[in-house]
mmCIF file of C-alpha atoms in Angstrom:
data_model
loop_
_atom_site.group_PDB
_atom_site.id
_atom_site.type_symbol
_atom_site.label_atom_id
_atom_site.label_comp_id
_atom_site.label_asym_id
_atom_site.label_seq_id
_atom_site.Cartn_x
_atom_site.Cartn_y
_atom_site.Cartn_z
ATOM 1 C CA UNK A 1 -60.252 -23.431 -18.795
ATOM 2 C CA UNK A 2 -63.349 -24.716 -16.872
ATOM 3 C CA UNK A 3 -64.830 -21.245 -17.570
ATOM 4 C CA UNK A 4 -65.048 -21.241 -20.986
ATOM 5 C CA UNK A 5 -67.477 -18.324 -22.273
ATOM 6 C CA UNK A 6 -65.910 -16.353 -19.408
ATOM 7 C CA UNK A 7 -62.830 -16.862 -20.966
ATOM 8 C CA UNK A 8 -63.818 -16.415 -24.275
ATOM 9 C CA UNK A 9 -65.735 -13.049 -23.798
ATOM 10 C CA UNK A 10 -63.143 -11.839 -22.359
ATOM 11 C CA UNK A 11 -60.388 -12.554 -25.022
ATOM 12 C CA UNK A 12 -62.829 -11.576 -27.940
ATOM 13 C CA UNK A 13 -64.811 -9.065 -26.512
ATOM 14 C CA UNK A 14 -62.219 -7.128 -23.618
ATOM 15 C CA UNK A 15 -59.324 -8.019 -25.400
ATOM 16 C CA UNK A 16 -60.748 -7.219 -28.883
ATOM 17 C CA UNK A 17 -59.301 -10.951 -30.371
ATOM 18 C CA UNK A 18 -61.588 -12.149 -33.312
ATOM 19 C CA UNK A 19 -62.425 -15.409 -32.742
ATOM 20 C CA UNK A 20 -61.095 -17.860 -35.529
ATOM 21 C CA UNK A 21 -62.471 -21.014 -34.859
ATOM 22 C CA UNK A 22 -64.004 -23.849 -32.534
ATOM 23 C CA UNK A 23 -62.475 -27.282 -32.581
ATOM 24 C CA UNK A 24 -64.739 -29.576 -30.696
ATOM 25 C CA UNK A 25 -62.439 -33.155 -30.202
ATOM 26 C CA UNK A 26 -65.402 -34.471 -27.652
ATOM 27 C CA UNK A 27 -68.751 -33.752 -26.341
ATOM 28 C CA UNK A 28 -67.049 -32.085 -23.190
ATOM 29 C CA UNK A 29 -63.553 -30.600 -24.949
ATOM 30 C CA UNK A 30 -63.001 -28.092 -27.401
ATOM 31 C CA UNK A 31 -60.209 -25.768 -28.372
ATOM 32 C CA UNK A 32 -61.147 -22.502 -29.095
ATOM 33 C CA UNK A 33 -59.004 -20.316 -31.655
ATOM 34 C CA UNK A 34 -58.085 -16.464 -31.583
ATOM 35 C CA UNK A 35 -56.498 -14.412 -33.725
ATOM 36 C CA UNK A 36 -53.667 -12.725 -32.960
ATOM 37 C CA UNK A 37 -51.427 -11.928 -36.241
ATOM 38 C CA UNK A 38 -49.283 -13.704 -37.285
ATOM 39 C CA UNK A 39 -50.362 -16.518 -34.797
ATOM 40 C CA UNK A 40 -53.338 -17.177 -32.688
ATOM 41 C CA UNK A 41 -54.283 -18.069 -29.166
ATOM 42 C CA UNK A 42 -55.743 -21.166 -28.565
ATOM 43 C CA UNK A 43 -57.912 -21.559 -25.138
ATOM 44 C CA UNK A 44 -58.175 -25.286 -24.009
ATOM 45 C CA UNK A 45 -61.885 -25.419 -23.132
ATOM 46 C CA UNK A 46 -63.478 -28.027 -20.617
ATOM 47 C CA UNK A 47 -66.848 -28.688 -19.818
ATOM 48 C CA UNK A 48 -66.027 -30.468 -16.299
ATOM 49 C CA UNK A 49 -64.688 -28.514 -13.701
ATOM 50 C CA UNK A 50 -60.490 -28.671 -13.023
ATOM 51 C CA UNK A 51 -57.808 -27.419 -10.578
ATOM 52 C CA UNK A 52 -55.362 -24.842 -11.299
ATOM 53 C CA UNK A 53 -52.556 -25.447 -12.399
ATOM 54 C CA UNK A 54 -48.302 -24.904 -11.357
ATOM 55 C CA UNK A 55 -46.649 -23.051 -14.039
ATOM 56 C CA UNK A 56 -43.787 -20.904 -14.939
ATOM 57 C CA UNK A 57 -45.842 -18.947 -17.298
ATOM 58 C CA UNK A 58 -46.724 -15.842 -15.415
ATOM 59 C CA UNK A 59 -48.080 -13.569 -17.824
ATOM 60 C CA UNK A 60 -49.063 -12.545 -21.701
ATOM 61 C CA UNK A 61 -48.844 -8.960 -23.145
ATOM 62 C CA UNK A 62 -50.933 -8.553 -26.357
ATOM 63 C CA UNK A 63 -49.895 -5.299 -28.505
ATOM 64 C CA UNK A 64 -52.705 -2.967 -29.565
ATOM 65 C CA UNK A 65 -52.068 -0.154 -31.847
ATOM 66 C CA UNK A 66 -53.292 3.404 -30.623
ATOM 67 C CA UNK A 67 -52.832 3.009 -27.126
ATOM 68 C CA UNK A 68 -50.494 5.545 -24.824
ATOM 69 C CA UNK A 69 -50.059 3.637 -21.860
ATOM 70 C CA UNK A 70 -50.335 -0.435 -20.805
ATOM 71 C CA UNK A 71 -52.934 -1.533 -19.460
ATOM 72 C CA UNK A 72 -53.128 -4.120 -16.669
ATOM 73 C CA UNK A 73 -55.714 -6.710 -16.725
ATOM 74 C CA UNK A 74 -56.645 -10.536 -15.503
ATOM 75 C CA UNK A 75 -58.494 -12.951 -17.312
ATOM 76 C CA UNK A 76 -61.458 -14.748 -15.962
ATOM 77 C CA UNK A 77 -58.567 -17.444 -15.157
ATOM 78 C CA UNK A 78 -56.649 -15.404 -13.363
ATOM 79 C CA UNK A 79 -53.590 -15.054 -15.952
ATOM 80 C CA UNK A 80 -52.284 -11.327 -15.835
ATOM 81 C CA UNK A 81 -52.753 -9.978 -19.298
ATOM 82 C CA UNK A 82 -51.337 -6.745 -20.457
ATOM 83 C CA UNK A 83 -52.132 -4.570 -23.259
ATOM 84 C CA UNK A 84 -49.137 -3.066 -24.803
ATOM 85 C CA UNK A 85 -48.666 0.072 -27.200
ATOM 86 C CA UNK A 86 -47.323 -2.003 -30.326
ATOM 87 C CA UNK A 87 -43.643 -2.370 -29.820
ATOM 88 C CA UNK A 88 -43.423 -1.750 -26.360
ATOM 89 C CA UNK A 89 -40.634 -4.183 -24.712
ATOM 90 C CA UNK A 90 -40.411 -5.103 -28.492
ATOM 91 C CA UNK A 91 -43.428 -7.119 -28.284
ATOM 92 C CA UNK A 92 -45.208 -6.522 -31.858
ATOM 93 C CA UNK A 93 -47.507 -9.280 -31.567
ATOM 94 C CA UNK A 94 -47.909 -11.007 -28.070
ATOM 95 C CA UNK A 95 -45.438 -11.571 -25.047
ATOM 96 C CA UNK A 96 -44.765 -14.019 -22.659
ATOM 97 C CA UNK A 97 -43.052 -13.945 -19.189
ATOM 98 C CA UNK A 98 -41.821 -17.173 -17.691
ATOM 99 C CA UNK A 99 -40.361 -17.279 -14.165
ATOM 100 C CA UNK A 100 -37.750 -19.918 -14.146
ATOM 101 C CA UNK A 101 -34.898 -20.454 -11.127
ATOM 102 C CA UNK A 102 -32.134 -20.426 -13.185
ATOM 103 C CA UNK A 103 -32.268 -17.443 -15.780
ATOM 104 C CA UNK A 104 -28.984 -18.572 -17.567
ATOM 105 C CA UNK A 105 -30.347 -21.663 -18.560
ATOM 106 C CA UNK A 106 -33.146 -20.837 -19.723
ATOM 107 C CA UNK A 107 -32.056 -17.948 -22.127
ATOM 108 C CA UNK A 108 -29.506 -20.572 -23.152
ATOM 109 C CA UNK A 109 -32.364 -23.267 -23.770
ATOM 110 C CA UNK A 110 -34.310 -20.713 -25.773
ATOM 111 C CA UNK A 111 -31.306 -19.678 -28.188
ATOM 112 C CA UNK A 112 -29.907 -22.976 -28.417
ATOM 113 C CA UNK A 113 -33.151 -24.728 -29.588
ATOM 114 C CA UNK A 114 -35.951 -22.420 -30.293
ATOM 115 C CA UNK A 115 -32.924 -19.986 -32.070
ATOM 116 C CA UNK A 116 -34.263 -17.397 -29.887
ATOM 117 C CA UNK A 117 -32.032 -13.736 -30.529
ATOM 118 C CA UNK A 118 -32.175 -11.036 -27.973
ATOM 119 C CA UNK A 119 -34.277 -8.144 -28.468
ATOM 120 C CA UNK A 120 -35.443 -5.084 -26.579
ATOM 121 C CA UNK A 121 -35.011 -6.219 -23.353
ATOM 122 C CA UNK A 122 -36.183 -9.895 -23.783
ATOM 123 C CA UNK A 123 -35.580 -12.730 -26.588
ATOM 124 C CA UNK A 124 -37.225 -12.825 -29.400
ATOM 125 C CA UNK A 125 -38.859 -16.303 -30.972
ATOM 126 C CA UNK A 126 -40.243 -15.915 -34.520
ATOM 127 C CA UNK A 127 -43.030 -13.238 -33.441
ATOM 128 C CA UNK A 128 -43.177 -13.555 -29.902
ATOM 129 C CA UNK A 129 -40.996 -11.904 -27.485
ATOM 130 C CA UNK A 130 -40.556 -14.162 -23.929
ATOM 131 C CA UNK A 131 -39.566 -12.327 -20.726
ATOM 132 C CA UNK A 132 -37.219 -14.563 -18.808
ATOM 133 C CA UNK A 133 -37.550 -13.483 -14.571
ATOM 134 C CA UNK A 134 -36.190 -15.136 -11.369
ATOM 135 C CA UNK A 135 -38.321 -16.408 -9.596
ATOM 136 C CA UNK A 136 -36.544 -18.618 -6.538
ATOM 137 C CA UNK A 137 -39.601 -20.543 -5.684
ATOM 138 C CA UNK A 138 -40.233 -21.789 -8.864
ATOM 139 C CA UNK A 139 -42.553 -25.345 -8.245
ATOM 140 C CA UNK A 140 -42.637 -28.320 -10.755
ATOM 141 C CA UNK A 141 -45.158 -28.037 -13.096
ATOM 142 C CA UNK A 142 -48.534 -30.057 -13.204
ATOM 143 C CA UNK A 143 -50.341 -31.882 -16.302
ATOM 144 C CA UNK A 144 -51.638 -29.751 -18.995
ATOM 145 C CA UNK A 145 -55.073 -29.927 -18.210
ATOM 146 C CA UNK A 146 -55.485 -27.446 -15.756
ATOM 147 C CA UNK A 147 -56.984 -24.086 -15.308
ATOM 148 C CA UNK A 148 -54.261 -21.439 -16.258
ATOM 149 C CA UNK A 149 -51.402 -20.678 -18.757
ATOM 150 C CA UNK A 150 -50.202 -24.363 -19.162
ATOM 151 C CA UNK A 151 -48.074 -24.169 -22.367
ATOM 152 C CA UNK A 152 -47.145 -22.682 -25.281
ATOM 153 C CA UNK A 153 -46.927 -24.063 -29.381
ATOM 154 C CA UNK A 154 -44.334 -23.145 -32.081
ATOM 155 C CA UNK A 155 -45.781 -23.301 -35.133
ATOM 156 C CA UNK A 156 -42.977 -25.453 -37.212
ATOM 157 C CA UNK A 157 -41.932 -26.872 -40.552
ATOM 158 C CA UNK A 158 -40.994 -29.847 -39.382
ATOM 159 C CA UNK A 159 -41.822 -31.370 -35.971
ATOM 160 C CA UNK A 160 -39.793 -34.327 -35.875
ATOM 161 C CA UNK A 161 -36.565 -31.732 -36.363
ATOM 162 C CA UNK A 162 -37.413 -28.846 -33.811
ATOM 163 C CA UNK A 163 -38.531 -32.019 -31.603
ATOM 164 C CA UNK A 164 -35.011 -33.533 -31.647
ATOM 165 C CA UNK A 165 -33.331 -29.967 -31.886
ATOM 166 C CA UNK A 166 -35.457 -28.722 -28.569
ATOM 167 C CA UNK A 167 -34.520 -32.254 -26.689
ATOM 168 C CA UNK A 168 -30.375 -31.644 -27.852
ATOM 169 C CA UNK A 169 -30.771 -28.316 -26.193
ATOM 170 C CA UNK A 170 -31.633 -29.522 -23.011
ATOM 171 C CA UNK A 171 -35.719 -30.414 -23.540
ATOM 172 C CA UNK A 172 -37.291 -33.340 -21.560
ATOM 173 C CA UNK A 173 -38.808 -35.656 -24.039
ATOM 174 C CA UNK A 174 -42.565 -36.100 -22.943
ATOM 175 C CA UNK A 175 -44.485 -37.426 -26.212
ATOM 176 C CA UNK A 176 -43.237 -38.507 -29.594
ATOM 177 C CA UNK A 177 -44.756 -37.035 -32.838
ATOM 178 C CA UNK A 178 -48.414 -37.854 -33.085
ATOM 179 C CA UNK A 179 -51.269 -37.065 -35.494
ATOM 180 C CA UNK A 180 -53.949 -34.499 -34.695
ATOM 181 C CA UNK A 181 -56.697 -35.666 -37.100
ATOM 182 C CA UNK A 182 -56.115 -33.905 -41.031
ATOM 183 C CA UNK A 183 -54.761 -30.922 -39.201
ATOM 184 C CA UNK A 184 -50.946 -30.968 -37.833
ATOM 185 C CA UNK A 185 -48.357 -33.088 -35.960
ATOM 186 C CA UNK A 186 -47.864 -32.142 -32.676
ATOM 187 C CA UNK A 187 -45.567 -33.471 -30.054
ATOM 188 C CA UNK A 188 -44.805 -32.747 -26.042
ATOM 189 C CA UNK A 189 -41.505 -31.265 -24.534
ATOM 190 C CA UNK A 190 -40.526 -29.498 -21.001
ATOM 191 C CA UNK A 191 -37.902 -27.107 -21.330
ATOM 192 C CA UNK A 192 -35.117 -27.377 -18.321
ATOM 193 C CA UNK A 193 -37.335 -25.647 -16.284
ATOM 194 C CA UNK A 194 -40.274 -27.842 -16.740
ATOM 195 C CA UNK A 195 -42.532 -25.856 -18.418
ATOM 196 C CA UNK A 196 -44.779 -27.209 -21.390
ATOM 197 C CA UNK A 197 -44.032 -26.752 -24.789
#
């Protein structure tokens, strides 16, 4: 985001996510942690302004215990964000809906190399259930640096495996395994669709 504190009000203070931690990597980028048991939500935040970006990720759901009903809102981004009674859709933690042009594939991308199982309506990876939808205009995705929903991270044991594993299930190779300071190794796939991962 290019609208950081927006952004980060909103997740912390609407949303009711404690914040976790600031990463600052340069005088004008910082990553900005979340917590959202088990995992956490990481907003990518710029100090120079960006365009939006093209993505199949269409929307998050966040569960919340005590509530009756969803509620419908958008962040300061723009990304429809949904607050679900714990459980709801099977989400127990967070959601994700992807729109993708060919359904089949997907759901067999996801089982194949994330070992996604379905669940409640959706498929379930490690905490997070992902909402697979039609959608027949679909676009090719842009760069990660962009306003919007631009990826999403599995949290692994090792990355060089679920690299190679995601890439045999169909995955476009985009960066090898690098180094992020003390903290991690990270690397960059598309699924068949050509969403970020």
């Amino acid at each position: 985001s290019d609208n950081a504190p927006a952004m980060w009000s909103f997740y912390e203070g609407v949303v009711g996510l404690p914040r976790l931690e600031n990463l600052r990597h340069s005088p004008t980028y910082q990553e900005v942690f979340f917590t959202l048991p088990p995992g956490k939500l990481k907003v990518q935040s710029f100090d120079t302004p960006m365009g939006p970006a093209t993505t199949g990720y269409r929307g998050l759901a966040i569960a919340r215990d005590g509530l009756a009903e969803a509620r419908s809102l958008r962040d300061p981004d723009g990304l429809a964000v949904t607050l679900v009674p714990r459980g709801a859709r099977g989400v127990t933690s967070a959601g994700i809906t992807v729109g993708v042009r060919d359904v089949d594939a997907q759901e067999r991308f996801l089982i194949e190399g994330m070992g996604a199982r379905r669940h409640a309506g959706g498929l379930r990876v490690g905490d997070t259930q992902i909402f697979v939808e039609e959608d027949a205009n679909a676009r090719p995705t842009t760069p990660t640096c962009r306003r919007g929903f631009v990826y999403i991270t599995l949290i692994v044991n090792d990355c060089r495996a679920a690299h190679a594993d995601l890439v045999a299930a169909g995955a476009e190779h985009s960066a090898r395994v690098l180094r992020l300071m003390d903290r991690c190794l990270f690397s960059w796939v598309k699924d068949p669709a050509g969403n970020w991962i």
